[in-house]
Coordinates of C-alpha atoms in Angstrom, one line a residue:
X1 CA 104.9 41.5 -149.4
X2 CA 104.3 37.9 -147.8
X3 CA 101.3 37.7 -145.2
X4 CA 101.0 34.5 -143.2
X5 CA 97.2 34.2 -142.1
X6 CA 96.6 31.4 -139.2
X7 CA 94.8 30.7 -135.5
X8 CA 96.8 30.1 -132.8
X9 CA 95.3 29.2 -129.8
X10 CA 95.7 31.2 -126.8
X11 CA 94.7 31.2 -123.3
X12 CA 92.0 29.1 -125.2
X13 CA 90.8 32.6 -127.1
X14 CA 91.4 32.0 -131.0
X15 CA 93.7 35.3 -132.6
X16 CA 94.0 35.6 -136.0
X17 CA 97.4 36.4 -136.8
X18 CA 99.1 38.3 -139.0
X19 CA 102.9 38.5 -140.2
X20 CA 104.2 40.6 -142.4
X21 CA 107.4 40.1 -144.2
X22 CA 108.4 43.2 -146.2
X23 CA 109.9 42.6 -149.8
X24 CA 113.7 43.1 -149.9
X25 CA 114.6 46.8 -152.0
X26 CA 117.5 45.9 -154.4
X27 CA 120.2 47.8 -154.0
X28 CA 121.8 50.9 -155.5
X29 CA 122.1 50.1 -159.1
X30 CA 120.6 46.3 -159.4
X31 CA 117.3 47.5 -161.1
X32 CA 117.0 48.5 -164.6
X33 CA 115.0 52.1 -164.2
X34 CA 116.6 54.1 -166.7
X35 CA 113.2 54.5 -168.7
X36 CA 111.8 56.2 -165.8
X37 CA 114.4 58.5 -164.9
X38 CA 114.1 59.4 -168.7
X39 CA 110.8 60.7 -168.7
X40 CA 111.7 62.6 -165.6
X41 CA 114.9 63.9 -167.6
X42 CA 113.2 64.5 -171.1
X43 CA 111.6 68.0 -170.6
X44 CA 114.6 69.6 -168.7
X45 CA 116.8 67.6 -172.4
X46 CA 114.3 69.9 -174.3
X47 CA 114.7 72.8 -172.6
X48 CA 118.4 72.5 -172.2
X49 CA 119.5 74.6 -175.6
X50 CA 122.2 76.7 -173.5
X51 CA 124.9 74.6 -174.3
X52 CA 127.8 74.6 -176.8
X53 CA 127.8 71.2 -178.1
X54 CA 130.1 68.6 -176.8
X55 CA 131.6 67.6 -180.3
X56 CA 133.5 70.2 -180.5
X57 CA 135.0 70.3 -177.2
X58 CA 135.0 67.0 -175.6
X59 CA 138.9 66.4 -175.9
X60 CA 142.1 68.6 -174.2
X61 CA 145.4 67.1 -175.5
X62 CA 148.3 69.0 -174.1
X63 CA 150.9 69.8 -177.0
X64 CA 153.5 67.3 -174.5
X65 CA 151.1 64.3 -174.8
X66 CA 151.3 64.4 -178.8
X67 CA 152.7 61.8 -180.5
X68 CA 153.7 60.2 -183.8
X69 CA 153.5 56.5 -185.5
X70 CA 157.7 55.8 -186.0
X71 CA 157.2 51.9 -187.4
X72 CA 160.4 51.9 -189.2
X73 CA 162.6 53.0 -185.9
X74 CA 161.6 49.5 -184.1
X75 CA 162.4 47.4 -187.8
X76 CA 165.1 45.1 -188.0
X77 CA 166.4 46.8 -191.8
X78 CA 168.8 43.5 -192.1
X79 CA 168.7 41.7 -195.3
X80 CA 166.5 38.8 -195.1
X81 CA 168.1 35.3 -194.1
X82 CA 167.5 32.2 -196.0
X83 CA 163.5 30.8 -194.8
X84 CA 163.7 28.4 -191.9
X85 CA 161.0 26.9 -193.8
X86 CA 156.9 27.8 -193.8
X87 CA 154.3 28.5 -191.0
X88 CA 150.8 27.9 -191.8
X89 CA 148.2 29.2 -188.7
X90 CA 144.6 28.5 -188.3
X91 CA 142.9 31.8 -187.3
X92 CA 138.9 31.8 -186.1
X93 CA 136.1 34.5 -184.5
X94 CA 135.3 37.7 -186.2
X95 CA 137.1 40.5 -187.6
X96 CA 139.3 41.7 -184.8
X97 CA 139.8 38.4 -183.4
X98 CA 141.2 37.4 -186.9
X99 CA 143.5 40.8 -186.8
X100 CA 145.0 39.6 -183.8
X101 CA 145.8 36.3 -185.2
X102 CA 147.0 37.7 -188.3
X103 CA 149.2 40.3 -186.6
X104 CA 151.0 37.3 -183.9
X105 CA 151.7 35.4 -186.8
X106 CA 153.8 37.3 -188.7
X107 CA 155.8 38.3 -185.3
X108 CA 156.0 34.6 -184.8
X109 CA 157.0 34.0 -188.7
X110 CA 160.2 37.1 -188.3
X111 CA 160.8 35.4 -184.7
X112 CA 161.8 32.0 -186.2
X113 CA 162.7 33.4 -189.9
X114 CA 160.0 31.3 -191.2
X115 CA 157.8 32.6 -194.8
X116 CA 154.3 32.5 -193.5
X117 CA 151.4 31.1 -195.7
X118 CA 148.7 33.8 -195.5
X119 CA 146.2 33.0 -192.9
X120 CA 143.3 30.4 -193.3
X121 CA 140.2 31.7 -191.7
X122 CA 137.8 28.7 -190.0
X123 CA 133.7 29.3 -191.1
X124 CA 132.8 29.7 -187.2
X125 CA 129.3 28.4 -186.0
X126 CA 128.5 31.8 -184.1
X127 CA 130.2 34.3 -186.7
X128 CA 128.5 32.7 -189.6
X129 CA 131.2 34.2 -192.3
X130 CA 133.0 31.6 -194.7
X131 CA 135.0 34.7 -195.8
X132 CA 138.4 33.8 -197.2
X133 CA 141.8 36.5 -196.7
X134 CA 141.9 38.4 -199.6
X135 CA 138.2 39.1 -199.3
X136 CA 138.6 40.9 -196.3
X137 CA 141.9 42.4 -196.5
X138 CA 144.0 43.7 -199.9
X139 CA 146.5 40.4 -200.3
X140 CA 148.5 41.9 -202.4
X141 CA 149.8 45.2 -199.6
X142 CA 150.4 42.7 -197.2
X143 CA 153.0 41.0 -198.8
X144 CA 154.3 43.7 -200.7
X145 CA 154.5 45.8 -197.2
X146 CA 155.6 42.7 -194.8
X147 CA 158.2 41.8 -197.8
X148 CA 161.2 43.2 -196.5
X149 CA 160.7 42.0 -193.1
X150 CA 159.0 39.1 -193.6
X151 CA 158.8 36.7 -196.5
X152 CA 154.7 35.8 -196.9
X153 CA 153.1 33.3 -200.0
X154 CA 149.4 32.9 -200.7
X155 CA 149.9 29.3 -200.7
X156 CA 152.7 26.3 -199.6
X157 CA 154.6 25.5 -202.3
X158 CA 154.0 22.4 -204.7
X159 CA 156.7 20.0 -203.7
X160 CA 156.5 20.9 -199.5
X161 CA 153.0 20.1 -200.4
X162 CA 154.0 16.6 -201.8
X163 CA 155.8 15.8 -198.7
X164 CA 152.8 16.2 -197.1
X165 CA 150.2 13.7 -199.5
X166 CA 149.3 17.1 -200.3
X167 CA 147.3 17.8 -197.6
X168 CA 147.8 20.1 -195.2
X169 CA 146.7 18.5 -192.0
X170 CA 149.1 15.8 -192.2
X171 CA 151.6 18.7 -191.4
X172 CA 152.1 18.5 -188.0
X173 CA 149.8 21.0 -185.4
X174 CA 152.3 22.1 -182.8
X175 CA 149.1 23.4 -181.0
X176 CA 151.0 26.1 -178.9
X177 CA 149.3 27.5 -175.1
X178 CA 148.2 31.0 -174.5
X179 CA 150.0 34.1 -174.0
X180 CA 153.5 31.5 -175.4
X181 CA 157.2 33.3 -175.1
X182 CA 159.9 33.9 -176.9
X183 CA 161.5 30.9 -175.4
X184 CA 159.2 28.9 -176.1
X185 CA 159.2 29.1 -179.7
X186 CA 162.8 29.2 -180.2
X187 CA 163.2 26.0 -178.0
X188 CA 160.0 24.0 -179.5
X189 CA 158.5 25.1 -182.7
X190 CA 161.9 26.5 -184.3
X191 CA 163.6 23.1 -184.2
X192 CA 160.1 20.9 -185.6
X193 CA 160.1 23.6 -188.6
X194 CA 163.6 22.8 -189.0
X195 CA 163.4 19.2 -188.8
X196 CA 160.0 19.7 -191.3
X197 CA 160.4 22.8 -193.3
X198 CA 156.5 23.4 -191.9
X199 CA 154.4 23.7 -189.2
X200 CA 151.4 24.3 -188.5
X201 CA 149.6 25.9 -185.6
X202 CA 145.8 25.8 -185.1
X203 CA 144.1 27.4 -183.3
X204 CA 146.3 30.5 -183.0
X205 CA 144.8 33.0 -181.6
X206 CA 146.6 34.8 -178.6
X207 CA 149.4 32.0 -178.7
X208 CA 152.3 35.2 -178.6
X209 CA 152.8 36.8 -175.1
X210 CA 152.2 40.6 -174.8
X211 CA 156.2 41.5 -173.8
X212 CA 158.3 40.2 -176.4
X213 CA 161.1 41.9 -177.9
X214 CA 160.9 45.2 -179.6
X215 CA 161.8 44.2 -183.3
X216 CA 159.2 41.9 -183.0
X217 CA 156.5 44.0 -181.8
X218 CA 157.5 46.5 -184.2
X219 CA 156.4 43.4 -186.8
X220 CA 153.2 43.8 -185.2
X221 CA 152.8 47.3 -185.6
X222 CA 154.1 47.3 -188.9
X223 CA 151.1 44.6 -189.4
X224 CA 147.9 46.1 -187.6
X225 CA 148.7 49.7 -188.4
X226 CA 149.8 48.8 -191.6
X227 CA 149.9 46.3 -194.0
X228 CA 146.5 44.8 -192.8
X229 CA 143.4 47.7 -195.0
X230 CA 140.8 46.0 -195.9
X231 CA 139.8 44.7 -199.4
X232 CA 139.2 47.1 -202.8
X233 CA 135.4 46.3 -202.5
X234 CA 135.0 47.0 -198.8
X235 CA 137.9 50.3 -198.7
X236 CA 135.4 51.8 -201.6
X237 CA 132.2 51.8 -199.6
X238 CA 133.5 52.6 -196.6
X239 CA 135.3 55.5 -198.3
X240 CA 131.7 56.6 -199.9
X241 CA 129.7 55.4 -196.0
X242 CA 132.3 58.0 -194.5
X243 CA 131.6 60.7 -196.9
X244 CA 127.9 60.7 -196.6
X245 CA 127.9 60.8 -192.8
X246 CA 130.6 63.9 -193.1
X247 CA 127.9 65.5 -195.4
X248 CA 125.7 64.9 -193.0
X249 CA 127.4 66.2 -189.8
X250 CA 127.6 69.2 -191.6
X251 CA 125.9 71.1 -188.4
X252 CA 128.8 70.1 -186.5
X253 CA 131.6 71.0 -189.2
X254 CA 131.7 67.5 -190.9
X255 CA 132.0 65.9 -186.7
X256 CA 130.4 62.5 -186.0
X257 CA 130.0 60.6 -183.1
X258 CA 130.1 56.8 -183.6
X259 CA 129.2 54.1 -181.3
X260 CA 130.0 50.8 -180.5
X261 CA 126.2 49.5 -179.8
X262 CA 126.1 45.8 -178.0
X263 CA 123.0 45.2 -177.8
X264 CA 122.4 42.0 -179.8
X265 CA 120.1 39.2 -178.7
X266 CA 122.6 37.1 -178.1
X267 CA 125.3 39.8 -176.1
X268 CA 121.9 40.4 -173.9
X269 CA 121.4 37.1 -173.2
X270 CA 124.8 35.9 -172.5
X271 CA 125.4 38.6 -169.6
X272 CA 122.4 37.4 -168.2
X273 CA 120.8 40.7 -167.3
X274 CA 117.7 42.1 -167.1
X275 CA 115.5 44.8 -168.6
X276 CA 111.9 45.6 -168.8
X277 CA 111.1 43.0 -171.2
X278 CA 109.0 40.7 -168.4
X279 CA 107.9 36.8 -169.3
X280 CA 108.5 37.6 -173.3
X281 CA 112.4 39.0 -172.5
X282 CA 113.1 35.7 -169.9
X283 CA 111.7 33.1 -172.7
X284 CA 113.6 35.0 -175.9
X285 CA 117.1 35.1 -173.3
X286 CA 116.5 31.3 -172.0
X287 CA 115.6 30.8 -176.0
X288 CA 118.8 32.6 -177.1
X289 CA 120.9 31.0 -174.3
X290 CA 120.4 27.4 -175.3
X291 CA 120.8 27.8 -179.2
X292 CA 123.9 29.1 -178.7
X293 CA 125.7 27.8 -175.3
X294 CA 123.5 24.4 -175.6
X295 CA 123.4 23.5 -171.0
X296 CA 126.6 26.1 -170.1
X297 CA 124.0 28.2 -168.0
X298 CA 121.7 25.8 -166.4
X299 CA 125.2 23.2 -165.4
X300 CA 124.7 22.2 -161.9
X301 CA 125.7 25.2 -158.9
X302 CA 125.6 27.8 -161.9
X303 CA 123.9 30.4 -160.5
X304 CA 122.9 33.3 -162.4
X305 CA 122.4 37.2 -160.4
X306 CA 120.8 40.0 -162.8
X307 CA 121.3 42.2 -159.7
X308 CA 125.2 41.7 -159.3
X309 CA 125.9 42.0 -163.0
X310 CA 124.4 45.3 -163.6
X311 CA 125.8 47.1 -160.1
X312 CA 128.9 45.3 -161.5
X313 CA 128.8 47.5 -164.9
X314 CA 128.6 43.6 -166.8
X315 CA 125.1 44.3 -168.2
X316 CA 124.9 45.8 -172.1
X317 CA 124.0 49.8 -172.2
X318 CA 120.7 50.2 -173.9
X319 CA 120.2 52.5 -176.7
X320 CA 118.0 54.8 -174.3
X321 CA 120.9 54.8 -171.7
X322 CA 123.7 55.7 -174.4
X323 CA 121.8 58.1 -175.4
X324 CA 120.8 60.0 -172.2
X325 CA 124.5 58.8 -171.3
X326 CA 125.2 61.0 -174.4
X327 CA 122.8 64.1 -173.8
X328 CA 124.3 64.4 -170.5
X329 CA 127.5 65.0 -171.5
X330 CA 126.2 68.0 -174.1
X331 CA 126.1 66.5 -177.2
X332 CA 122.8 68.1 -178.4
X333 CA 120.4 66.9 -180.6
X334 CA 121.7 68.5 -183.5
X335 CA 124.6 66.0 -183.4
X336 CA 125.3 62.9 -185.8
X337 CA 125.4 59.4 -184.6
X338 CA 126.3 56.5 -186.3
X339 CA 125.8 53.8 -184.7
X340 CA 127.8 50.2 -185.2
X341 CA 126.0 47.4 -184.6
X342 CA 124.7 43.5 -185.4
X343 CA 120.8 43.4 -185.0
X344 CA 119.4 45.1 -182.5
X345 CA 117.4 43.2 -179.8
X346 CA 113.9 44.4 -180.0
X347 CA 114.9 47.0 -182.3
X348 CA 111.9 48.3 -182.4
X349 CA 110.9 49.4 -179.0
X350 CA 115.2 49.9 -178.1
X351 CA 116.4 52.1 -180.9
X352 CA 112.8 54.3 -180.6
X353 CA 114.5 56.5 -177.6
X354 CA 118.0 56.8 -179.0
X355 CA 116.3 58.7 -182.4
X356 CA 113.8 60.5 -180.4
X357 CA 117.2 61.5 -178.7
X358 CA 119.6 61.9 -181.7
X359 CA 117.1 62.5 -184.7
X360 CA 120.7 62.7 -186.9
X361 CA 121.3 59.0 -186.5
X362 CA 122.6 56.6 -189.0
X363 CA 123.8 53.4 -189.5
X364 CA 125.2 51.1 -192.3
X365 CA 122.3 50.4 -193.5
X366 CA 120.7 54.4 -193.6
X367 CA 124.4 55.4 -195.1
X368 CA 124.9 52.5 -197.7
X369 CA 121.9 51.4 -200.3
X370 CA 119.9 47.3 -200.4
X371 CA 122.3 47.1 -203.4
X372 CA 125.7 48.6 -202.2
X373 CA 125.4 46.2 -198.9
X374 CA 124.5 43.1 -201.1
X375 CA 127.5 41.6 -201.7
X376 CA 128.6 42.1 -198.2
X377 CA 125.3 40.3 -197.0
X378 CA 125.7 37.0 -195.0
X379 CA 129.3 38.1 -194.3
X380 CA 129.6 39.8 -190.7
X381 CA 133.2 40.0 -190.8
X382 CA 133.0 42.1 -194.0
X383 CA 130.2 44.4 -192.7
X384 CA 132.4 44.5 -189.5
X385 CA 135.0 46.1 -191.4
X386 CA 132.4 48.6 -193.0
X387 CA 131.6 49.7 -188.9
X388 CA 135.3 49.6 -188.4
X389 CA 135.8 52.2 -190.5
X390 CA 132.8 54.4 -189.8
X391 CA 134.3 54.3 -185.8
X392 CA 138.1 55.4 -186.8
X393 CA 137.4 58.1 -189.2
X394 CA 134.7 59.8 -186.3
X395 CA 135.5 62.8 -184.6
X396 CA 134.0 60.9 -181.3
X397 CA 133.8 56.8 -180.7
X398 CA 131.8 55.0 -177.6
X399 CA 131.9 51.5 -176.6
X400 CA 129.3 50.1 -174.4
X401 CA 130.5 46.7 -173.4
X402 CA 134.3 45.4 -174.0
X403 CA 135.8 42.7 -177.0
X404 CA 138.1 43.1 -179.6
X405 CA 136.6 45.3 -181.6
X406 CA 136.7 48.5 -179.2
X407 CA 140.6 47.2 -178.1
X408 CA 141.8 47.8 -181.5
X409 CA 139.4 50.5 -182.1
X410 CA 141.2 52.4 -179.7
X411 CA 144.7 51.5 -180.9
X412 CA 144.1 52.6 -184.4
X413 CA 142.1 56.0 -182.8
X414 CA 145.4 56.7 -181.3
X415 CA 147.6 55.9 -184.2
X416 CA 144.9 58.2 -186.2
X417 CA 144.9 60.9 -183.6
X418 CA 148.3 61.8 -181.9
X419 CA 148.2 59.5 -179.3
X420 CA 144.5 60.4 -178.2
X421 CA 142.0 57.6 -178.4
X422 CA 138.9 60.3 -178.7
X423 CA 137.0 57.1 -176.7
X424 CA 134.6 57.0 -173.8
X425 CA 134.6 55.0 -172.0
X426 CA 131.9 55.0 -169.3
X427 CA 132.3 53.6 -165.7
X428 CA 128.8 51.6 -165.8
X429 CA 129.2 50.8 -162.3
X430 CA 128.6 54.4 -161.5
X431 CA 126.5 54.8 -164.4
X432 CA 124.1 52.3 -163.7
X433 CA 123.7 54.7 -160.3
X434 CA 122.3 57.3 -162.3
X435 CA 120.2 55.5 -164.3
X436 CA 118.5 53.7 -161.4
X437 CA 117.1 57.1 -159.5
X438 CA 113.9 58.3 -161.1
X439 CA 114.1 61.3 -159.2
X440 CA 117.4 62.5 -159.2
X441 CA 117.7 65.7 -161.2
X442 CA 118.7 66.8 -164.4
X443 CA 121.3 69.6 -163.0
X444 CA 123.1 66.4 -160.9
X445 CA 122.6 64.0 -164.1
X446 CA 124.8 65.9 -165.8
X447 CA 127.0 66.7 -163.7
X448 CA 127.7 62.9 -163.4
X449 CA 127.9 62.5 -167.3
X450 CA 130.7 65.3 -167.3
X451 CA 132.4 63.9 -164.7
X452 CA 132.8 60.9 -167.2
X453 CA 133.3 62.3 -170.3
X454 CA 136.4 64.1 -168.2
X455 CA 137.5 60.8 -166.9
X456 CA 137.7 59.8 -170.5
X457 CA 139.8 62.4 -171.8
X458 CA 142.4 62.2 -169.0
X459 CA 143.0 58.6 -170.2
X460 CA 142.4 58.9 -173.7
X461 CA 146.3 59.2 -174.1
X462 CA 147.9 56.1 -172.0
X463 CA 151.6 54.1 -172.6
X464 CA 151.8 50.0 -172.9
X465 CA 152.3 48.2 -169.7
X466 CA 154.1 45.0 -169.5
X467 CA 151.2 43.2 -169.5
X468 CA 149.2 45.0 -172.0
X469 CA 148.4 44.9 -175.8
X470 CA 150.2 47.2 -178.3
X471 CA 146.8 46.9 -180.4
X472 CA 144.9 49.2 -177.5
X473 CA 147.9 51.1 -176.7
X474 CA 150.1 51.6 -179.5
X475 CA 152.7 53.8 -177.3
X476 CA 155.5 53.6 -177.0
X477 CA 155.9 50.7 -179.1
X478 CA 155.3 51.6 -182.2
X479 CA 154.6 55.5 -181.8
X480 CA 157.5 58.0 -181.0
X481 CA 156.6 61.6 -179.1
X482 CA 156.6 64.4 -181.5
X483 CA 159.2 66.6 -179.7
X484 CA 161.8 63.7 -181.2
X485 CA 163.1 64.7 -184.5

């Protein structure tokens, strides 16, 4: 409340005037009040022991909605023609950005009848991972799986390198635009490929349109869902971690929930959202923004509006909010939960209530020993591959903030689970309304959360639309109805 105190000379009689200006009440959902809501609801959560665990009843898929992989139906089985030349692509970003680039590179190589050179991974200033292709993916398996459809070699032959003075940078870079069409590649890239014997596209990320001929889509399917398996060291540790998680989930028949939790300092900073850390949090987020995006958030005219961000569903969910949502949906405290994440911001504070809600909580650091994880430290893509495998094998997957990881994960889960993603994708614009009401009753809160679970169930099976990605929606490009012979 703002108060103005002063003296006005009114009819020569001094009068003290007080003018009160009421502080604006934030609109519903604009402020982080989840801890207060949790404090009110926690006793009711503890007392609510009558519900069956939602882990066993979350998904309802009709027999008529079941699909099966049928990649081979979409592929051309004609004998490969002589190669038109070599295609070199350079991928950057994290694990799933690399996966996207690889799948599109195979598709473009098939379109151009080119020989694909194993993609080059660039060291990324954000991801800090120097891993090569073969350290993340099984190189030999990749080449073998694709051999009848696209030629793949580990490196350029010496006679081709000699033409360019043994320097790949001398090979012409086509610099294609994002989401380029089949026509563009055939009219612009193919002539250069035939002329020079090799072309380079760098960077190569989102450089092929979503809609391409079915045989080219088939190459994307084959690459993503079959050819790209992780390297042996990653597979062995990931399989051991899954086995341990299943054993730890004996109370629920070996089933568990996985959560992709995006509450790292950089993610919180980039979101420009405000939580409950006061001045210290604001300072830490200002430092993080300046460290990773120098000056971007201080440009003239740029306005940061945390309230609007939260109401519009753009704020990362805290571990507490994820836990409250799951308990409201009917997942009880016997549920095993795997958290896939980087380093959580202020982890000691923010992870404590999630542990309180779900005591059977695991991460890669609890499922694997320090010695087992040692070869992966400092390699974010390899660590992400462990999380990816853990999430792919869970009965329920929870996505909290978008990005390439959940987009690819939902596609893989549809491919794996007869077309159903088995994924909880909450509407955060609705979610924050429940988290902003310290007076909400437990039965009302449960009703709101279970409505979201039912909605996620209803959207679990979905066909790809023309502007969508088959890496999220593999039907009908990569899968066929089970009713088909």
